[in-house]
Each structure stands twice: as structure tokens, then as C-alpha cells.
Amino acid sequence: MRVAVVTGAGRGIGAGTAARLAADGFAVAAVDLTAEQCAETVATIAREGGRAIAVGADVSSASDVEAAFERIAGELGPPAALVNNAGVLRDNLLFKMSDDDWDTVMAVHLRGAFLCSRAAQKYMVEQKYGRIVNLSSTSALGNRGQANYAAAKAGMQGFTKTLAIELGPFGVTANAVAPGFIVTEMTAATAARVGVDFEEFQAARAAETPVRRVGYPADVAHAISFLVSEGAGFVTGQVIYVAGGPRG
Ligand code: NAP
């Protein structure tokens, strides 16, 4: 059984991806800030007959990440797939954005993906096999109120392409998925912040999306499922927009 690590797997896209990869036949390490946050994800996978463990780690902490990967390798085996999904928002217009808003977003998305990928590549290079998928976003193309998040999500794309170049010779691919509007607690929080009812918020986004609907975690998980599959070995360094249109 190949082992997949999914960060931010306590809810939303991460939880959906963990369930999908378990259904695909992976043993899944569901990582979130605390193991308790992944209890439901792991229970759902177990109910469906899959194998998963819950691991508590702050992806922006080098010691947490190191300990998490040691535990995962010991309990499940060496990771063959890594999905860098953990994320946070600290939206604000530039003139109101605090140092902490900037640093927190960079730490979770970019430093987190860096630390987890560096930890995972050791096992992947040894196995001469690996699949890394990083969560970017349509916000990488620019989005009002998200100077920090847009920079991090654009950074994820450059990071991904560089991993593809460096790790390709060792049988390791690296790709990014860039979702548009996906219904999760993250987008619910955005609606609340701007004072719009979440149902109305979704309807407005659906109306401006070419396929005339919003996205769901399963839409993103489907693309990730392809990218971590064995057959996707000639696809690397790519960014797949999962956005109901060319850019959501
Ligand atoms: P979500 O519902 O907010 O889930 C994110 C998860 O990551 C939460 O469980 C969160 O834990 C966890 N997390 C946050 N900081 C962490 C850390 N330092 N270490 C470990 N785990 C941490 O978000 P989502 O909507 O599913 O988004 C998942 C990813 O997709 C993110 O990278 C996001 O930027 C990206 N994305 C989302 C959308 C969208 O429309 N939803 C669109 C494009 C891209 P806590 O609950 O403790 O914070």
C-alpha cells in the first residue's frame, strides 16, 4: 500500500482529498494542527474500509514536520505522495495589512510546503518514486485584498516547477492545482468577513463562472487523484486550474 500525506486534512479540500486518496488505495496520513482535528477524516476513511492515521503538526514548524514524517514513515511506511494543502487567509487591503498578516500566510503556505516537501523527498528519492502536489489558487493571478495570499500562491507555482526540475531524475513529479471558488469553511469565512450570506455569495460566484456552478472539495480531489497516480509520471511542473473556467 503506497502512503500519501495530506496536510490541512481536518476539513475542506484536505479532508476531501484524504478520503479520495484512501479510496484510490493509499494509506493516508491526515495532518492538521492537532491530531484531534483529523479524527473525523480518519473515521470516515476507516468506515469506507481504508487506512489512515491522524497526525498533529504545524506545517510551518521544522521540528513538528520532522517529527510528523518520522512517525508517518514508522507507522505507515515511507511517503510516496505528498499534498501540500494546509492554508490560512489573512485578507486585508495592502495599506491595512499587518506584518503578521503577511508573515503568517507566507509561513503556512510557502514555508509549510517547503518543509514538508524537503522532509518527503528524502523518502521519495530513496524509493525512486514520488508525487508532490501543491495547492495554488486562481488568486495567484492577483486578487484584491490578498497581496499576501496571491504572492504565496504564485510562489507555490515557482516552487512546484523547481521541484519538478530537481526531483524529476529521481522519479518524483511535482505539480500544482489552482482551485477557483470551492465551498469550504475558508470561503464561508470570507463571506462572513464581507457581510454577505454564504448562499448568496455562492450564487454570485456561480453566475460569473463559465460552468455556472461553484466548486466542491471533490472537484479538487479528482484532479489531485490523477496527479498522484502512477500513470501521471510524465506530467510534471504543471499547474492545473480547477476553477470551472480558464481562471475561475
Ligand atoms: P480550510 O477549510 O480553511 O482548511 C484548511 C486546513 O488547513 C484547516 O484544517 C486548517 O486548520 C489547516 N491548517 C492551517 N494552518 C495550518 C498549519 N500551520 N499546519 C497544519 N494545518 C494547518 O481551507 P480549504 O478551503 O479547504 O483550502 C485548502 C487549500 O486550498 C488551502 O491551501 C487554500 O489556500 C487552497 N485554496 C482554497 C480555495 C477555496 O476556494 N476554498 C481556492 C483556492 C485555493 P485550522 O482549522 O486549525 O486553521
PDB file of C-alpha atoms and ligand atoms in Angstrom:
ATOM      1  CA  MET A   1       0.000   0.000   0.000  1.00  0.00           C
ATOM      2  CA  ARG A   2       1.506   3.353  -1.032  1.00  0.00           C
ATOM      3  CA  VAL A   3       1.480   6.097   1.587  1.00  0.00           C
ATOM      4  CA  ALA A   4       0.070   9.581   0.986  1.00  0.00           C
ATOM      5  CA  VAL A   5       0.497  12.568   3.295  1.00  0.00           C
ATOM      6  CA  VAL A   6      -2.184  15.264   3.106  1.00  0.00           C
ATOM      7  CA  THR A   7      -1.714  18.459   5.135  1.00  0.00           C
ATOM      8  CA  GLY A   8      -4.632  20.531   6.375  1.00  0.00           C
ATOM      9  CA  ALA A   9      -6.683  17.322   6.192  1.00  0.00           C
ATOM     10  CA  GLY A  10      -9.008  18.196   9.071  1.00  0.00           C
ATOM     11  CA  ARG A  11     -11.632  19.731   6.820  1.00  0.00           C
ATOM     12  CA  GLY A  12     -12.393  21.191   3.406  1.00  0.00           C
ATOM     13  CA  ILE A  13     -10.256  20.304   0.387  1.00  0.00           C
ATOM     14  CA  GLY A  14      -7.717  18.430   2.540  1.00  0.00           C
ATOM     15  CA  ALA A  15     -10.376  16.184   4.099  1.00  0.00           C
ATOM     16  CA  GLY A  16     -11.915  15.533   0.667  1.00  0.00           C
ATOM     17  CA  THR A  17      -8.512  14.721  -0.795  1.00  0.00           C
ATOM     18  CA  ALA A  18      -7.588  12.396   2.073  1.00  0.00           C
ATOM     19  CA  ALA A  19     -10.832  10.450   1.553  1.00  0.00           C
ATOM     20  CA  ARG A  20     -10.322  10.280  -2.198  1.00  0.00           C
ATOM     21  CA  LEU A  21      -6.719   9.072  -1.951  1.00  0.00           C
ATOM     22  CA  ALA A  22      -7.752   6.425   0.589  1.00  0.00           C
ATOM     23  CA  ALA A  23     -10.449   5.255  -1.851  1.00  0.00           C
ATOM     24  CA  ASP A  24      -7.725   5.164  -4.534  1.00  0.00           C
ATOM     25  CA  GLY A  25      -5.808   2.686  -2.363  1.00  0.00           C
ATOM     26  CA  PHE A  26      -3.350   4.866  -0.442  1.00  0.00           C
ATOM     27  CA  ALA A  27      -2.702   4.544   3.282  1.00  0.00           C
ATOM     28  CA  VAL A  28      -3.238   8.179   4.302  1.00  0.00           C
ATOM     29  CA  ALA A  29      -1.535  10.316   6.922  1.00  0.00           C
ATOM     30  CA  ALA A  30      -4.011  13.107   7.643  1.00  0.00           C
ATOM     31  CA  VAL A  31      -2.038  16.042   9.063  1.00  0.00           C
ATOM     32  CA  ASP A  32      -3.521  19.107  10.732  1.00  0.00           C
ATOM     33  CA  LEU A  33      -2.553  21.423  13.590  1.00  0.00           C
ATOM     34  CA  THR A  34      -3.789  18.828  16.068  1.00  0.00           C
ATOM     35  CA  ALA A  35      -4.489  15.112  15.584  1.00  0.00           C
ATOM     36  CA  GLU A  36      -7.987  15.682  17.037  1.00  0.00           C
ATOM     37  CA  GLN A  37      -8.849  17.899  14.069  1.00  0.00           C
ATOM     38  CA  CYS A  38      -8.311  14.897  11.767  1.00  0.00           C
ATOM     39  CA  ALA A  39     -10.341  12.434  13.857  1.00  0.00           C
ATOM     40  CA  GLU A  40     -13.412  12.746  11.628  1.00  0.00           C
ATOM     41  CA  THR A  41     -11.378  12.456   8.412  1.00  0.00           C
ATOM     42  CA  VAL A  42      -9.727   9.271   9.699  1.00  0.00           C
ATOM     43  CA  ALA A  43     -13.021   7.821  10.968  1.00  0.00           C
ATOM     44  CA  THR A  44     -14.683   8.437   7.584  1.00  0.00           C
ATOM     45  CA  ILE A  45     -11.834   6.675   5.787  1.00  0.00           C
ATOM     46  CA  ALA A  46     -11.967   3.730   8.228  1.00  0.00           C
ATOM     47  CA  ARG A  47     -15.760   3.418   7.739  1.00  0.00           C
ATOM     48  CA  GLU A  48     -15.167   3.110   3.992  1.00  0.00           C
ATOM     49  CA  GLY A  49     -12.598   0.338   4.593  1.00  0.00           C
ATOM     50  CA  GLY A  50      -9.478   2.484   4.085  1.00  0.00           C
ATOM     51  CA  ARG A  51      -6.404   3.011   6.240  1.00  0.00           C
ATOM     52  CA  ALA A  52      -5.480   6.368   7.781  1.00  0.00           C
ATOM     53  CA  ILE A  53      -3.783   7.919  10.785  1.00  0.00           C
ATOM     54  CA  ALA A  54      -4.253  11.379  12.295  1.00  0.00           C
ATOM     55  CA  VAL A  55      -1.090  13.399  12.837  1.00  0.00           C
ATOM     56  CA  GLY A  56      -0.853  16.727  14.645  1.00  0.00           C
ATOM     57  CA  ALA A  57       1.756  19.129  13.254  1.00  0.00           C
ATOM     58  CA  ASP A  58       2.104  22.815  12.458  1.00  0.00           C
ATOM     59  CA  VAL A  59       3.496  22.667   8.908  1.00  0.00           C
ATOM     60  CA  SER A  60       5.375  25.923   9.457  1.00  0.00           C
ATOM     61  CA  SER A  61       7.422  24.382  12.298  1.00  0.00           C
ATOM     62  CA  ALA A  62      10.546  22.491  11.217  1.00  0.00           C
ATOM     63  CA  SER A  63      10.589  20.323  14.350  1.00  0.00           C
ATOM     64  CA  ASP A  64       6.878  19.457  14.049  1.00  0.00           C
ATOM     65  CA  VAL A  65       7.303  18.486  10.395  1.00  0.00           C
ATOM     66  CA  GLU A  66      10.387  16.383  11.071  1.00  0.00           C
ATOM     67  CA  ALA A  67       8.648  14.519  13.904  1.00  0.00           C
ATOM     68  CA  ALA A  68       5.496  14.040  11.810  1.00  0.00           C
ATOM     69  CA  PHE A  69       7.355  12.477   8.886  1.00  0.00           C
ATOM     70  CA  GLU A  70       9.336  10.181  11.196  1.00  0.00           C
ATOM     71  CA  ARG A  71       6.110   8.997  12.763  1.00  0.00           C
ATOM     72  CA  ILE A  72       4.369   8.534   9.410  1.00  0.00           C
ATOM     73  CA  ALA A  73       7.277   6.562   7.949  1.00  0.00           C
ATOM     74  CA  GLY A  74       7.404   4.411  11.091  1.00  0.00           C
ATOM     75  CA  GLU A  75       3.671   3.717  11.325  1.00  0.00           C
ATOM     76  CA  LEU A  76       2.575   3.581   7.681  1.00  0.00           C
ATOM     77  CA  GLY A  77       5.801   3.380   5.664  1.00  0.00           C
ATOM     78  CA  PRO A  78       7.766   5.832   3.508  1.00  0.00           C
ATOM     79  CA  PRO A  79       5.563   8.501   1.880  1.00  0.00           C
ATOM     80  CA  ALA A  80       5.069   8.130  -1.875  1.00  0.00           C
ATOM     81  CA  ALA A  81       2.709  11.094  -2.244  1.00  0.00           C
ATOM     82  CA  LEU A  82       2.518  14.489  -0.549  1.00  0.00           C
ATOM     83  CA  VAL A  83      -0.293  17.024  -0.906  1.00  0.00           C
ATOM     84  CA  ASN A  84       0.687  20.436   0.474  1.00  0.00           C
ATOM     85  CA  ASN A  85      -2.799  21.721   1.210  1.00  0.00           C
ATOM     86  CA  ALA A  86      -2.673  23.395   4.660  1.00  0.00           C
ATOM     87  CA  GLY A  87      -3.613  27.022   4.330  1.00  0.00           C
ATOM     88  CA  VAL A  88      -4.842  30.168   6.030  1.00  0.00           C
ATOM     89  CA  LEU A  89      -6.218  33.526   4.939  1.00  0.00           C
ATOM     90  CA  ARG A  90      -5.312  36.909   6.416  1.00  0.00           C
ATOM     91  CA  ASP A  91      -7.033  39.157   3.865  1.00  0.00           C
ATOM     92  CA  ASN A  92      -6.626  42.913   4.026  1.00  0.00           C
ATOM     93  CA  LEU A  93      -6.026  45.777   1.639  1.00  0.00           C
ATOM     94  CA  LEU A  94      -2.305  46.486   1.424  1.00  0.00           C
ATOM     95  CA  PHE A  95      -2.424  49.698   3.475  1.00  0.00           C
ATOM     96  CA  LYS A  96      -4.122  47.828   6.323  1.00  0.00           C
ATOM     97  CA  MET A  97      -2.145  44.581   6.055  1.00  0.00           C
ATOM     98  CA  SER A  98      -0.058  43.934   9.172  1.00  0.00           C
ATOM     99  CA  ASP A  99       3.393  42.354   9.280  1.00  0.00           C
ATOM    100  CA  ASP A 100       1.750  39.406  10.972  1.00  0.00           C
ATOM    101  CA  ASP A 101      -0.869  39.045   8.198  1.00  0.00           C
ATOM    102  CA  TRP A 102       1.975  38.791   5.702  1.00  0.00           C
ATOM    103  CA  ASP A 103       4.257  36.520   7.748  1.00  0.00           C
ATOM    104  CA  THR A 104       1.524  34.074   8.783  1.00  0.00           C
ATOM    105  CA  VAL A 105       0.378  33.475   5.213  1.00  0.00           C
ATOM    106  CA  MET A 106       3.952  33.025   3.962  1.00  0.00           C
ATOM    107  CA  ALA A 107       4.761  30.700   6.862  1.00  0.00           C
ATOM    108  CA  VAL A 108       1.847  28.306   6.398  1.00  0.00           C
ATOM    109  CA  HIS A 109       1.708  28.153   2.599  1.00  0.00           C
ATOM    110  CA  LEU A 110       5.299  28.602   1.452  1.00  0.00           C
ATOM    111  CA  ARG A 111       7.443  27.607   4.423  1.00  0.00           C
ATOM    112  CA  GLY A 112       4.981  24.774   5.145  1.00  0.00           C
ATOM    113  CA  ALA A 113       5.194  23.406   1.596  1.00  0.00           C
ATOM    114  CA  PHE A 114       8.981  23.793   1.667  1.00  0.00           C
ATOM    115  CA  LEU A 115       9.423  21.972   4.988  1.00  0.00           C
ATOM    116  CA  CYS A 116       7.044  19.119   4.084  1.00  0.00           C
ATOM    117  CA  SER A 117       8.482  18.676   0.593  1.00  0.00           C
ATOM    118  CA  ARG A 118      12.034  18.641   1.932  1.00  0.00           C
ATOM    119  CA  ALA A 119      11.067  16.012   4.500  1.00  0.00           C
ATOM    120  CA  ALA A 120       9.154  13.910   1.960  1.00  0.00           C
ATOM    121  CA  GLN A 121      11.720  13.998  -0.846  1.00  0.00           C
ATOM    122  CA  LYS A 122      14.195  12.064   1.284  1.00  0.00           C
ATOM    123  CA  TYR A 123      11.872   9.034   1.287  1.00  0.00           C
ATOM    124  CA  MET A 124      10.789   9.574  -2.325  1.00  0.00           C
ATOM    125  CA  VAL A 125      14.310   9.813  -3.725  1.00  0.00           C
ATOM    126  CA  GLU A 126      15.255   6.638  -1.804  1.00  0.00           C
ATOM    127  CA  GLN A 127      12.278   4.838  -3.367  1.00  0.00           C
ATOM    128  CA  LYS A 128      12.977   6.436  -6.782  1.00  0.00           C
ATOM    129  CA  TYR A 129       9.268   7.276  -6.805  1.00  0.00           C
ATOM    130  CA  GLY A 130       7.169  10.158  -5.600  1.00  0.00           C
ATOM    131  CA  ARG A 131       4.278  12.500  -6.328  1.00  0.00           C
ATOM    132  CA  ILE A 132       4.064  16.005  -4.861  1.00  0.00           C
ATOM    133  CA  VAL A 133       1.008  18.213  -5.362  1.00  0.00           C
ATOM    134  CA  ASN A 134       0.912  21.797  -4.118  1.00  0.00           C
ATOM    135  CA  LEU A 135      -2.236  23.864  -3.654  1.00  0.00           C
ATOM    136  CA  SER A 136      -2.038  27.116  -5.573  1.00  0.00           C
ATOM    137  CA  SER A 137      -5.127  29.230  -6.350  1.00  0.00           C
ATOM    138  CA  THR A 138      -6.655  31.444  -9.021  1.00  0.00           C
ATOM    139  CA  SER A 139      -5.640  34.209  -6.584  1.00  0.00           C
ATOM    140  CA  ALA A 140      -2.078  33.665  -7.846  1.00  0.00           C
ATOM    141  CA  LEU A 141      -3.192  35.792 -10.815  1.00  0.00           C
ATOM    142  CA  GLY A 142      -3.984  38.692  -8.468  1.00  0.00           C
ATOM    143  CA  ASN A 143      -6.902  39.343  -6.130  1.00  0.00           C
ATOM    144  CA  ARG A 144      -7.952  42.492  -4.274  1.00  0.00           C
ATOM    145  CA  GLY A 145      -7.302  42.221  -0.536  1.00  0.00           C
ATOM    146  CA  GLN A 146      -4.969  39.257  -0.927  1.00  0.00           C
ATOM    147  CA  ALA A 147      -1.466  40.657  -1.591  1.00  0.00           C
ATOM    148  CA  ASN A 148      -0.068  38.113   0.884  1.00  0.00           C
ATOM    149  CA  TYR A 149      -2.119  35.126  -0.303  1.00  0.00           C
ATOM    150  CA  ALA A 150      -1.670  35.914  -4.021  1.00  0.00           C
ATOM    151  CA  ALA A 151       2.102  36.181  -3.538  1.00  0.00           C
ATOM    152  CA  ALA A 152       2.156  32.869  -1.641  1.00  0.00           C
ATOM    153  CA  LYS A 153       0.005  31.076  -4.201  1.00  0.00           C
ATOM    154  CA  ALA A 154       2.084  32.429  -7.119  1.00  0.00           C
ATOM    155  CA  GLY A 155       5.145  31.357  -5.127  1.00  0.00           C
ATOM    156  CA  MET A 156       3.725  27.845  -4.911  1.00  0.00           C
ATOM    157  CA  GLN A 157       3.807  27.678  -8.709  1.00  0.00           C
ATOM    158  CA  GLY A 158       7.508  28.621  -8.953  1.00  0.00           C
ATOM    159  CA  PHE A 159       8.299  26.258  -6.094  1.00  0.00           C
ATOM    160  CA  THR A 160       6.448  23.438  -7.893  1.00  0.00           C
ATOM    161  CA  LYS A 161       8.248  23.969 -11.196  1.00  0.00           C
ATOM    162  CA  THR A 162      11.621  23.955  -9.447  1.00  0.00           C
ATOM    163  CA  LEU A 163      10.824  20.735  -7.576  1.00  0.00           C
ATOM    164  CA  ALA A 164       9.848  19.190 -10.921  1.00  0.00           C
ATOM    165  CA  ILE A 165      13.255  20.065 -12.374  1.00  0.00           C
ATOM    166  CA  GLU A 166      15.287  18.967  -9.335  1.00  0.00           C
ATOM    167  CA  LEU A 167      13.386  15.785  -8.456  1.00  0.00           C
ATOM    168  CA  GLY A 168      12.443  14.530 -11.931  1.00  0.00           C
ATOM    169  CA  PRO A 169      15.639  12.492 -12.311  1.00  0.00           C
ATOM    170  CA  PHE A 170      14.638  10.534  -9.187  1.00  0.00           C
ATOM    171  CA  GLY A 171      11.177   9.514 -10.401  1.00  0.00           C
ATOM    172  CA  VAL A 172       9.456  12.259  -8.419  1.00  0.00           C
ATOM    173  CA  THR A 173       6.887  14.542 -10.076  1.00  0.00           C
ATOM    174  CA  ALA A 174       5.655  17.873  -8.703  1.00  0.00           C
ATOM    175  CA  ASN A 175       2.537  19.650  -9.872  1.00  0.00           C
ATOM    176  CA  ALA A 176       0.171  22.330  -8.611  1.00  0.00           C
ATOM    177  CA  VAL A 177      -3.590  22.548  -8.630  1.00  0.00           C
ATOM    178  CA  ALA A 178      -5.071  26.030  -8.612  1.00  0.00           C
ATOM    179  CA  PRO A 179      -8.691  25.958  -7.450  1.00  0.00           C
ATOM    180  CA  GLY A 180     -11.193  28.713  -8.072  1.00  0.00           C
ATOM    181  CA  PHE A 181     -14.112  29.151  -5.671  1.00  0.00           C
ATOM    182  CA  ILE A 182     -14.532  25.975  -3.595  1.00  0.00           C
ATOM    183  CA  VAL A 183     -17.227  25.647  -0.905  1.00  0.00           C
ATOM    184  CA  THR A 184     -15.329  25.194   2.379  1.00  0.00           C
ATOM    185  CA  GLU A 185     -15.024  26.909   5.753  1.00  0.00           C
ATOM    186  CA  MET A 186     -12.364  29.133   4.186  1.00  0.00           C
ATOM    187  CA  THR A 187     -14.800  30.647   1.659  1.00  0.00           C
ATOM    188  CA  ALA A 188     -17.582  30.697   4.277  1.00  0.00           C
ATOM    189  CA  ALA A 189     -15.288  32.825   6.456  1.00  0.00           C
ATOM    190  CA  THR A 190     -14.639  35.178   3.539  1.00  0.00           C
ATOM    191  CA  ALA A 191     -18.403  35.635   3.014  1.00  0.00           C
ATOM    192  CA  ALA A 192     -18.836  36.342   6.726  1.00  0.00           C
ATOM    193  CA  ARG A 193     -15.976  38.844   6.685  1.00  0.00           C
ATOM    194  CA  VAL A 194     -17.548  40.876   3.877  1.00  0.00           C
ATOM    195  CA  GLY A 195     -21.009  40.534   5.463  1.00  0.00           C
ATOM    196  CA  VAL A 196     -22.697  38.522   2.696  1.00  0.00           C
ATOM    197  CA  ASP A 197     -24.898  35.463   3.290  1.00  0.00           C
ATOM    198  CA  PHE A 198     -22.886  32.385   2.189  1.00  0.00           C
ATOM    199  CA  GLU A 199     -25.677  31.067  -0.088  1.00  0.00           C
ATOM    200  CA  GLU A 200     -25.890  34.453  -1.856  1.00  0.00           C
ATOM    201  CA  PHE A 201     -22.100  34.605  -2.056  1.00  0.00           C
ATOM    202  CA  GLN A 202     -22.036  31.189  -3.764  1.00  0.00           C
ATOM    203  CA  ALA A 203     -24.819  32.138  -6.189  1.00  0.00           C
ATOM    204  CA  ALA A 204     -22.924  35.270  -7.242  1.00  0.00           C
ATOM    205  CA  ARG A 205     -19.721  33.298  -7.799  1.00  0.00           C
ATOM    206  CA  ALA A 206     -21.568  30.586  -9.744  1.00  0.00           C
ATOM    207  CA  ALA A 207     -23.124  33.224 -12.040  1.00  0.00           C
ATOM    208  CA  GLU A 208     -19.709  34.609 -13.008  1.00  0.00           C
ATOM    209  CA  THR A 209     -18.123  31.144 -13.524  1.00  0.00           C
ATOM    210  CA  PRO A 210     -18.257  29.687 -17.068  1.00  0.00           C
ATOM    211  CA  VAL A 211     -19.675  26.302 -15.928  1.00  0.00           C
ATOM    212  CA  ARG A 212     -22.250  28.215 -13.835  1.00  0.00           C
ATOM    213  CA  ARG A 213     -21.599  26.496 -10.550  1.00  0.00           C
ATOM    214  CA  VAL A 214     -19.257  26.700  -7.591  1.00  0.00           C
ATOM    215  CA  GLY A 215     -16.631  24.041  -6.890  1.00  0.00           C
ATOM    216  CA  TYR A 216     -16.530  21.430  -4.149  1.00  0.00           C
ATOM    217  CA  PRO A 217     -13.623  19.661  -2.424  1.00  0.00           C
ATOM    218  CA  ALA A 218     -14.331  16.544  -4.563  1.00  0.00           C
ATOM    219  CA  ASP A 219     -13.612  18.574  -7.734  1.00  0.00           C
ATOM    220  CA  VAL A 220     -10.116  19.390  -6.474  1.00  0.00           C
ATOM    221  CA  ALA A 221      -9.557  15.889  -5.069  1.00  0.00           C
ATOM    222  CA  HIS A 222     -10.312  14.428  -8.505  1.00  0.00           C
ATOM    223  CA  ALA A 223      -7.503  16.425 -10.140  1.00  0.00           C
ATOM    224  CA  ILE A 224      -5.124  15.542  -7.297  1.00  0.00           C
ATOM    225  CA  SER A 225      -6.059  11.865  -7.639  1.00  0.00           C
ATOM    226  CA  PHE A 226      -4.887  11.992 -11.255  1.00  0.00           C
ATOM    227  CA  LEU A 227      -1.643  13.822 -10.455  1.00  0.00           C
ATOM    228  CA  VAL A 228      -0.619  11.343  -7.728  1.00  0.00           C
ATOM    229  CA  SER A 229      -1.476   8.307  -9.855  1.00  0.00           C
ATOM    230  CA  GLU A 230       1.321   6.138 -11.221  1.00  0.00           C
ATOM    231  CA  GLY A 231       0.191   6.801 -14.780  1.00  0.00           C
ATOM    232  CA  ALA A 232       0.773  10.558 -14.421  1.00  0.00           C
ATOM    233  CA  GLY A 233       4.564  10.066 -14.350  1.00  0.00           C
ATOM    234  CA  PHE A 234       5.152  12.160 -17.493  1.00  0.00           C
ATOM    235  CA  VAL A 235       3.164  15.130 -16.158  1.00  0.00           C
ATOM    236  CA  THR A 236       5.332  17.377 -14.010  1.00  0.00           C
ATOM    237  CA  GLY A 237       5.873  21.063 -13.320  1.00  0.00           C
ATOM    238  CA  GLN A 238       2.294  21.831 -14.375  1.00  0.00           C
ATOM    239  CA  VAL A 239      -0.419  23.994 -12.882  1.00  0.00           C
ATOM    240  CA  ILE A 240      -3.959  22.683 -13.363  1.00  0.00           C
ATOM    241  CA  TYR A 241      -6.682  25.275 -12.780  1.00  0.00           C
ATOM    242  CA  VAL A 242      -9.719  23.604 -11.208  1.00  0.00           C
ATOM    243  CA  ALA A 243     -11.932  26.618 -11.492  1.00  0.00           C
ATOM    244  CA  GLY A 244     -14.910  25.988 -13.759  1.00  0.00           C
ATOM    245  CA  GLY A 245     -13.261  28.144 -16.383  1.00  0.00           C
ATOM    246  CA  PRO A 246      -9.843  29.297 -17.570  1.00  0.00           C
ATOM    247  CA  ARG A 247      -9.298  31.248 -14.355  1.00  0.00           C
ATOM    248  CA  GLY A 248     -12.475  30.871 -12.357  1.00  0.00           C
TER     249      GLY A 248
HETATM  250  P1  NAP B   1      -9.870  25.310   5.154  1.00  0.00           P
HETATM  251  O1  NAP B   1     -11.248  24.763   5.124  1.00  0.00           O
HETATM  252  O2  NAP B   1      -9.610  26.558   5.911  1.00  0.00           O
HETATM  253  O3  NAP B   1      -8.888  24.143   5.638  1.00  0.00           O
HETATM  254  C1  NAP B   1      -7.514  24.380   5.784  1.00  0.00           C
HETATM  255  C2  NAP B   1      -6.974  23.430   6.812  1.00  0.00           C
HETATM  256  O4  NAP B   1      -5.556  23.699   6.971  1.00  0.00           O
HETATM  257  C3  NAP B   1      -7.633  23.623   8.184  1.00  0.00           C
HETATM  258  O5  NAP B   1      -7.980  22.388   8.743  1.00  0.00           O
HETATM  259  C4  NAP B   1      -6.538  24.322   8.965  1.00  0.00           C
HETATM  260  O6  NAP B   1      -6.562  24.078  10.367  1.00  0.00           O
HETATM  261  C5  NAP B   1      -5.289  23.703   8.374  1.00  0.00           C
HETATM  262  N1  NAP B   1      -4.100  24.476   8.726  1.00  0.00           N
HETATM  263  C6  NAP B   1      -3.981  25.827   8.810  1.00  0.00           C
HETATM  264  N2  NAP B   1      -2.754  26.174   9.213  1.00  0.00           N
HETATM  265  C7  NAP B   1      -2.068  25.013   9.398  1.00  0.00           C
HETATM  266  C8  NAP B   1      -0.760  24.726   9.829  1.00  0.00           C
HETATM  267  N3  NAP B   1       0.108  25.691  10.139  1.00  0.00           N
HETATM  268  N4  NAP B   1      -0.378  23.427   9.905  1.00  0.00           N
HETATM  269  C9  NAP B   1      -1.256  22.428   9.624  1.00  0.00           C
HETATM  270  N5  NAP B   1      -2.516  22.643   9.208  1.00  0.00           N
HETATM  271  C10 NAP B   1      -2.926  23.928   9.103  1.00  0.00           C
HETATM  272  O7  NAP B   1      -9.330  25.607   3.653  1.00  0.00           O
HETATM  273  P2  NAP B   1      -9.721  24.974   2.230  1.00  0.00           P
HETATM  274  O8  NAP B   1     -10.682  25.892   1.607  1.00  0.00           O
HETATM  275  O9  NAP B   1     -10.011  23.535   2.343  1.00  0.00           O
HETATM  276  O10 NAP B   1      -8.320  25.203   1.469  1.00  0.00           O
HETATM  277  C11 NAP B   1      -7.317  24.200   1.363  1.00  0.00           C
HETATM  278  C12 NAP B   1      -6.200  24.719   0.479  1.00  0.00           C
HETATM  279  O11 NAP B   1      -6.718  25.075  -0.803  1.00  0.00           O
HETATM  280  C13 NAP B   1      -5.509  25.960   1.017  1.00  0.00           C
HETATM  281  O12 NAP B   1      -4.137  25.929   0.708  1.00  0.00           O
HETATM  282  C14 NAP B   1      -6.192  27.082   0.251  1.00  0.00           C
HETATM  283  O13 NAP B   1      -5.388  28.214   0.186  1.00  0.00           O
HETATM  284  C15 NAP B   1      -6.391  26.417  -1.095  1.00  0.00           C
HETATM  285  N6  NAP B   1      -7.465  27.005  -1.895  1.00  0.00           N
HETATM  286  C16 NAP B   1      -8.760  27.058  -1.442  1.00  0.00           C
HETATM  287  C17 NAP B   1      -9.743  27.625  -2.251  1.00  0.00           C
HETATM  288  C18 NAP B   1     -11.188  27.715  -1.825  1.00  0.00           C
HETATM  289  O14 NAP B   1     -11.988  28.340  -2.545  1.00  0.00           O
HETATM  290  N7  NAP B   1     -11.612  27.127  -0.722  1.00  0.00           N
HETATM  291  C19 NAP B   1      -9.404  28.152  -3.504  1.00  0.00           C
HETATM  292  C20 NAP B   1      -8.085  28.086  -3.921  1.00  0.00           C
HETATM  293  C21 NAP B   1      -7.126  27.510  -3.117  1.00  0.00           C
HETATM  294  P3  NAP B   1      -7.319  25.129  11.354  1.00  0.00           P
HETATM  295  O15 NAP B   1      -8.745  24.751  11.234  1.00  0.00           O
HETATM  296  O16 NAP B   1      -6.773  24.842  12.694  1.00  0.00           O
HETATM  297  O17 NAP B   1      -6.994  26.503  10.850  1.00  0.00           O
END
